CSV table of C-alpha atoms in Angstrom, one decimal:
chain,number,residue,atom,x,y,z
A,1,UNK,CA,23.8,-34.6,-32.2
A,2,UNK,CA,23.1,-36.7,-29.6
A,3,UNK,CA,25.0,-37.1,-26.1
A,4,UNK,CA,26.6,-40.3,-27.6
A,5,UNK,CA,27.6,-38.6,-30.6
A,6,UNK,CA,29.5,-36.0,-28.5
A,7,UNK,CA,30.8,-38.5,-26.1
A,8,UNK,CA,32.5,-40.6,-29.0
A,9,UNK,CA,33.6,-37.4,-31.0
A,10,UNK,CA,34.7,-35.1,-28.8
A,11,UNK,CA,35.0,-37.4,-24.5
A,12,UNK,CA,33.5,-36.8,-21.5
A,13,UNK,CA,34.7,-32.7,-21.5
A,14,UNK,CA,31.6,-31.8,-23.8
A,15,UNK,CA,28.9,-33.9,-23.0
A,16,UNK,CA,27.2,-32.1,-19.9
A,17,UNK,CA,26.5,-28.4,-19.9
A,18,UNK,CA,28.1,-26.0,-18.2
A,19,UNK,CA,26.9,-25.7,-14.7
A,20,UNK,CA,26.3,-21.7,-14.2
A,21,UNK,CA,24.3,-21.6,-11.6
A,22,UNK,CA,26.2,-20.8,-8.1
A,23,UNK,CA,26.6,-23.2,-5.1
A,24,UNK,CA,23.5,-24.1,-3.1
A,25,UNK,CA,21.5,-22.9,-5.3
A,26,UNK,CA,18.3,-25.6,-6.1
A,27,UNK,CA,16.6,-25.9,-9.8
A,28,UNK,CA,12.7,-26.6,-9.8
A,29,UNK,CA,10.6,-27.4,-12.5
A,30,UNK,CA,7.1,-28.3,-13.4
A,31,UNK,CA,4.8,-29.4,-10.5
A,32,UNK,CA,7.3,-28.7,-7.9
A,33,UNK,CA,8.0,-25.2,-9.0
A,34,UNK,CA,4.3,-24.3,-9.4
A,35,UNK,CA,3.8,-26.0,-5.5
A,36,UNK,CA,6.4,-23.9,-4.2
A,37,UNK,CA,5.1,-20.5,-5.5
A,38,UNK,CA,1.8,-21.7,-4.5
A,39,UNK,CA,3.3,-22.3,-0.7
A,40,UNK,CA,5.2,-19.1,-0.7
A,41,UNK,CA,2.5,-17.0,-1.8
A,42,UNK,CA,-0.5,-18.2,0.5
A,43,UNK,CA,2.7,-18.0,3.2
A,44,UNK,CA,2.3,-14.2,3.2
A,45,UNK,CA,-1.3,-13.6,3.0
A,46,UNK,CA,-1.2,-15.9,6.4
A,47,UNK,CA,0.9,-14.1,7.4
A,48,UNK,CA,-1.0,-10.7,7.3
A,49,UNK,CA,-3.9,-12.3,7.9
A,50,UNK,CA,-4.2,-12.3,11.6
A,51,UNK,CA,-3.8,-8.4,11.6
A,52,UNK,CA,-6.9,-7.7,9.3
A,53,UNK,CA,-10.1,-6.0,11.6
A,54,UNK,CA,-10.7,-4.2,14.7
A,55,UNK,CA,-9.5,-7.6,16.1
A,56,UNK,CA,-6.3,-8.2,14.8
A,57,UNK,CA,-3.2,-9.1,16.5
A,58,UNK,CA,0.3,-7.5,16.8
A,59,UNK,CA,2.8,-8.5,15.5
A,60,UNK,CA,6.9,-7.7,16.4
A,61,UNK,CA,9.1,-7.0,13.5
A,62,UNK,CA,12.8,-7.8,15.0
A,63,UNK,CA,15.5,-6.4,12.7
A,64,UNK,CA,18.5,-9.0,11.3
A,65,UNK,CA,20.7,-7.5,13.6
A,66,UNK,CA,18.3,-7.9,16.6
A,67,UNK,CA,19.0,-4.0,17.6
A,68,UNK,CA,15.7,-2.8,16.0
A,69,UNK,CA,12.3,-3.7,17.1
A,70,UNK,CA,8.6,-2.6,15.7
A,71,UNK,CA,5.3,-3.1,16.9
A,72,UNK,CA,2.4,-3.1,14.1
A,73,UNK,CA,-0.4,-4.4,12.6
A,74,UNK,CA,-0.4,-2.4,9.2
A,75,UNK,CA,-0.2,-4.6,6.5
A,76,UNK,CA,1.9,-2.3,4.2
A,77,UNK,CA,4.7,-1.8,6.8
A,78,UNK,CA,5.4,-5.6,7.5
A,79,UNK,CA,5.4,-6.5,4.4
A,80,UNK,CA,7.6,-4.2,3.7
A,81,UNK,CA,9.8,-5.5,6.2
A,82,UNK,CA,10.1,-9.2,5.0
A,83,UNK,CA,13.0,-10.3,3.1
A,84,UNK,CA,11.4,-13.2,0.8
A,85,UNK,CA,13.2,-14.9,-2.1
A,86,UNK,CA,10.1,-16.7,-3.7
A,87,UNK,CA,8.8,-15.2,-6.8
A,88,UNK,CA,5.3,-15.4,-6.2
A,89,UNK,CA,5.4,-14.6,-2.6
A,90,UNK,CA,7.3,-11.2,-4.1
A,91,UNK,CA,4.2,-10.7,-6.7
A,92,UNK,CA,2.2,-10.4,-3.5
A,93,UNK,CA,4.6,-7.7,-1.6
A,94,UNK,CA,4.8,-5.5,-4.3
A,95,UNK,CA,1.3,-5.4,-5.1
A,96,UNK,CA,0.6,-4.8,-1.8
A,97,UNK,CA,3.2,-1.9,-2.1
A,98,UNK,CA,1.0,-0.6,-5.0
A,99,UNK,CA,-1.4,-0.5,-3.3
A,100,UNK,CA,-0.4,1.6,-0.8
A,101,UNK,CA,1.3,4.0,-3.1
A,102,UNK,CA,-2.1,4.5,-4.8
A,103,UNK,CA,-5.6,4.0,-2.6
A,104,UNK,CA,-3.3,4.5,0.5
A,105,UNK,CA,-5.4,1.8,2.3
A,106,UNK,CA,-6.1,-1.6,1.6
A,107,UNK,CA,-2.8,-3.2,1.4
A,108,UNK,CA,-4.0,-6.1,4.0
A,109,UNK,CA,-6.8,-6.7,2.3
A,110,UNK,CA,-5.6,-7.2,-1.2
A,111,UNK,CA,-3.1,-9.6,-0.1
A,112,UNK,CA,-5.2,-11.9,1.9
A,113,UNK,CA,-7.6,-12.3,-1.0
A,114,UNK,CA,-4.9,-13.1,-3.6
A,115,UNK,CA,-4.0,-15.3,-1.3
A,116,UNK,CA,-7.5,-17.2,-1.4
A,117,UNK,CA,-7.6,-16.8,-5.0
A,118,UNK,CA,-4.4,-18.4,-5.3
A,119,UNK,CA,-5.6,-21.2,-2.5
A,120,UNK,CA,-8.6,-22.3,-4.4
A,121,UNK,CA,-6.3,-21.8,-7.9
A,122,UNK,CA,-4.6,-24.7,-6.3
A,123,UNK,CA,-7.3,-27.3,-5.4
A,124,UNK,CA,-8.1,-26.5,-9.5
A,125,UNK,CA,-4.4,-27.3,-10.6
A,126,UNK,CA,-4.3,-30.8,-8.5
A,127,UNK,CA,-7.7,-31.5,-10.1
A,128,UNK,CA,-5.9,-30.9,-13.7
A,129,UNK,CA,-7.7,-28.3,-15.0
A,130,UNK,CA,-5.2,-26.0,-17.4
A,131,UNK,CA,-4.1,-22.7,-15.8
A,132,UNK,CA,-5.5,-20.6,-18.5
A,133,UNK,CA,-9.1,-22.0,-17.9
A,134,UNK,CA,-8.9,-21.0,-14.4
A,135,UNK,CA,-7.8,-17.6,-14.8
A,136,UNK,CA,-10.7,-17.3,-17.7
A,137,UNK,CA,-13.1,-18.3,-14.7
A,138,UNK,CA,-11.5,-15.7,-12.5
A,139,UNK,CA,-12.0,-13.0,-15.2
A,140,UNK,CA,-15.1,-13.7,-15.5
A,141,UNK,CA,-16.3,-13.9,-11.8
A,142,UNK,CA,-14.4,-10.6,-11.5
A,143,UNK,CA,-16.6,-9.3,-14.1
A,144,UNK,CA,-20.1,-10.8,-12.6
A,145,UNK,CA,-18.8,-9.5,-9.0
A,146,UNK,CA,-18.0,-5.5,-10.7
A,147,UNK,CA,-21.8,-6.0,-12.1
A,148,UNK,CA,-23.2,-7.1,-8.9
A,149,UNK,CA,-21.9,-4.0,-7.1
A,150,UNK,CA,-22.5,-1.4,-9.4
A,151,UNK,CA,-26.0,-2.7,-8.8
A,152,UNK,CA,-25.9,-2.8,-5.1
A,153,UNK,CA,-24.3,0.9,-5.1
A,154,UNK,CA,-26.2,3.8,-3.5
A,155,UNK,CA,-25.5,7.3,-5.1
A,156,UNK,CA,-26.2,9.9,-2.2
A,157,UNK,CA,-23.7,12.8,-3.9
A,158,UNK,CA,-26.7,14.8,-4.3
A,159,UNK,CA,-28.0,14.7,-0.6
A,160,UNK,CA,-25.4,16.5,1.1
A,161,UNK,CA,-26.3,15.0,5.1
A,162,UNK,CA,-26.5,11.4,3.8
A,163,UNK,CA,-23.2,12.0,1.6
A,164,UNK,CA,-21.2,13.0,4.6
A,165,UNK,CA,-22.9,10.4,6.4
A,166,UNK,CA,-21.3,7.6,4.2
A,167,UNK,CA,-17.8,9.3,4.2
A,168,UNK,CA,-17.4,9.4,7.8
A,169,UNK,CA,-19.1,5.5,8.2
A,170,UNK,CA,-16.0,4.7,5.5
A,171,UNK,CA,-13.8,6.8,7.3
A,172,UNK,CA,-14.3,5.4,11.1
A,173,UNK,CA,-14.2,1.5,8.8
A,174,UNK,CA,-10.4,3.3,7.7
A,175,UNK,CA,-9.5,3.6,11.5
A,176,UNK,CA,-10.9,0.8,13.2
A,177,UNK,CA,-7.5,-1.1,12.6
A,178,UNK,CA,-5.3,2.2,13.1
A,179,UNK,CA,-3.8,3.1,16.2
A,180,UNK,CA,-6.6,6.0,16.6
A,181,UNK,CA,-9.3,3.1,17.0
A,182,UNK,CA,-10.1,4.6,20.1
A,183,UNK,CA,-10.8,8.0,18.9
A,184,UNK,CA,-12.1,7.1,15.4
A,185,UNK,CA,-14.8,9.0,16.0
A,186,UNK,CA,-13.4,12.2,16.6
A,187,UNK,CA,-10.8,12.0,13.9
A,188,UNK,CA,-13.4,10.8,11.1
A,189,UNK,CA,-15.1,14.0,11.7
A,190,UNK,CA,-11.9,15.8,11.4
A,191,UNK,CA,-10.7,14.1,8.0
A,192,UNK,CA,-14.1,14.0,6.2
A,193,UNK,CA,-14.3,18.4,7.1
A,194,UNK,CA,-10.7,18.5,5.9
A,195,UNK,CA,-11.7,16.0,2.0
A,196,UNK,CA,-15.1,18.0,2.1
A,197,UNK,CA,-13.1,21.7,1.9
A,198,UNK,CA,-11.5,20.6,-0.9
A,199,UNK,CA,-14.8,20.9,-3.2
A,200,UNK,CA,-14.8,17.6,-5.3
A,201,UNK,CA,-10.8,18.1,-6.1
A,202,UNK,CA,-8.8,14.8,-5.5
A,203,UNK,CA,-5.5,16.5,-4.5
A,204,UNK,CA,-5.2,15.7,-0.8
A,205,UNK,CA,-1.6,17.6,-0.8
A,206,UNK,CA,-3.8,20.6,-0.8
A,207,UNK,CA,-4.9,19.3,3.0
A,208,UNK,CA,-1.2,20.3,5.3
A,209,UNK,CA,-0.3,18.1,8.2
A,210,UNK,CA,1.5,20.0,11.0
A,211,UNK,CA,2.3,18.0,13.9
A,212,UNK,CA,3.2,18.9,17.2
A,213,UNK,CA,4.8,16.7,20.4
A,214,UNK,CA,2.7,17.0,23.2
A,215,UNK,CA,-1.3,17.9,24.3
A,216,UNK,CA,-3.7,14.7,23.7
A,217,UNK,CA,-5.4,13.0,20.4
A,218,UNK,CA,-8.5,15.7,21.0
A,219,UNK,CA,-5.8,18.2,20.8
A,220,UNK,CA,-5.7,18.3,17.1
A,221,UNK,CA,-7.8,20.5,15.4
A,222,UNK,CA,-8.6,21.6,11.4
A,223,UNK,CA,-8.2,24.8,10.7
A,224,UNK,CA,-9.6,27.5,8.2
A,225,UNK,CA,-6.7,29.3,6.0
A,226,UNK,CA,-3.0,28.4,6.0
A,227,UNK,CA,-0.7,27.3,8.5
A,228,UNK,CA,2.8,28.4,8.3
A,229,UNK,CA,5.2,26.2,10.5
A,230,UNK,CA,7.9,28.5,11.4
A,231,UNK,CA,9.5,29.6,14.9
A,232,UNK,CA,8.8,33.6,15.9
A,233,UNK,CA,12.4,35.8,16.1
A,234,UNK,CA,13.4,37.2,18.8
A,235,UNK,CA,12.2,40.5,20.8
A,236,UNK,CA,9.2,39.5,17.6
A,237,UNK,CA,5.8,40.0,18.9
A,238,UNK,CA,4.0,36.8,19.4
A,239,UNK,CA,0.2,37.8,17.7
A,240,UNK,CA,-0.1,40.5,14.9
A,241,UNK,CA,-4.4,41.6,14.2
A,242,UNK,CA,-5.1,43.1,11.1
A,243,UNK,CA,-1.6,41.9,9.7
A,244,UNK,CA,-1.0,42.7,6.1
A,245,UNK,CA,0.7,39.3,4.1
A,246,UNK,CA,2.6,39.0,1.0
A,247,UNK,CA,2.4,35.8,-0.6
A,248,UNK,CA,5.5,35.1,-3.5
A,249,UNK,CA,4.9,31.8,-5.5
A,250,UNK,CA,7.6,31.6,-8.3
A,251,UNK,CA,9.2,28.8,-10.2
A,252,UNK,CA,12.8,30.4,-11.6
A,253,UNK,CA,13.7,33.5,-9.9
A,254,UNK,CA,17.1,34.8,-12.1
A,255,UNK,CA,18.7,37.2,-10.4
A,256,UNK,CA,20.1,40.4,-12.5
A,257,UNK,CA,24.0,40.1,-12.9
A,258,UNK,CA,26.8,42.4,-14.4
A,259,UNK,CA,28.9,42.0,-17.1
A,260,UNK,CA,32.9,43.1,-16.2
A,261,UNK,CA,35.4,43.3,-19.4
């Protein structure tokens, strides 16, 4: 039935929808809506862009309420911190947050390059080539580029010297954008001594963290064994040689009870 049809039937009361959609709020289609989530996404790799590299900036995270400010240049925490309402530009946040959740690293880099991806996507679209040929042609690069570095790869697992040689060259490339820049050298040692003890296992929880306020970055130390965090009683002696330790590791402990009729 046409809007005529309705008009002449039923008036004016059924001949527009129903508006449900709240006040203020804007409806895109077509071109428009693909420009925007093109604009919104390449917005946040630019954003994150300037922070990526031994040389990358700063920048201040200022809180709504203007109370709470942070300094950074870790891609993971300010995009975290950025309140965006743009679909595509949220694509981007949260798979820079899964990234972090599962390399740990990365996050910065990721972004920035779906952002180029999606920069050149666009000079495609205005030249009116169909969406599904384009991401064809980006399966397929990805696919040339996975060949291309298997066959650059160098396996040096079974030279133990070179092998730690490469972890602690990607380790110091981890740190040159961390606050520890400085010391990067120091604390690749440290970390690639700490993966190495773990003998091929891929469970870092096994590796404990204790940190303690004061002393200097050269302060820190890995130590051999297990390191139980925990303040000594008092009138306790401080050092025990020769100690004898009981170590309990239990899942459901059920204590014996007694039944009173």
């Amino acid at each position: 039935m046409s809007t005529s049809d309705k008009a002449r039937l039923f008036g004016n009361k059924f001949t527009t929808g129903a508006d449900i959609m709240a006040d203020g709020t804007e409806d895109h289609k077509g071109d428009v809506a693909r420009l925007q989530s093109f604009i919104g996404a390449i917005a946040i790799a630019d954003l994150v862009k300037s922070t990526m590299g031994p040389m990358g900036m700063d920048k201040i995270l200022l809180s709504t309420t203007g109370k709470e400010m942070k300094v950074t240049n870790d891609g993971a925490t300010i995009l975290k911190s950025v309140v965006v309402d743009n679909p595509a530009a949220n694509v981007l946040i949260n798979m820079s947050k899964v990234q972090d959740e599962e390399v740990g690293d990365g996050t910065t880099s990721v972004t920035v390059l779906a952002g180029e991806f999606l920069r050149e996507a666009e000079k495609l679209i205005n030249a009116k080539i169909h969406p599904q040929t384009i991401i064809a042609g980006f399966r397929q690069a990805t696919e040339v580029a996975k060949k291309r570095l298997i066959d650059m790869a160098m396996d040096n697992s079974k030279d133990t010297a070179k092998f730690r040689a490469d972890l602690i060259n990607i380790a110091k490339t981890t740190l040159s954008s961390k606050v520890v820049q400085h010391d990067r050298e120091f604390f690749a040692e440290l970390c690639v001594d700490a993966v190495l003890r773990l003998d091929g296992s891929t469970n870092l929880d096994q590796i404990q963290i204790v940190k303690k306020a004061g002393g200097t970055l050269h302060d820190s130390y890995l130590e051999q064994g297990f390191i139980l965090d925990k303040k000594i009683g008092v009138g306790q002696p401080k050092r025990i040689e020769n100690a004898k330790i009981m170590a309990v590791s239990y899942t459901h402990l059920t204590l014996p009870t007694k039944r009173i009729v």
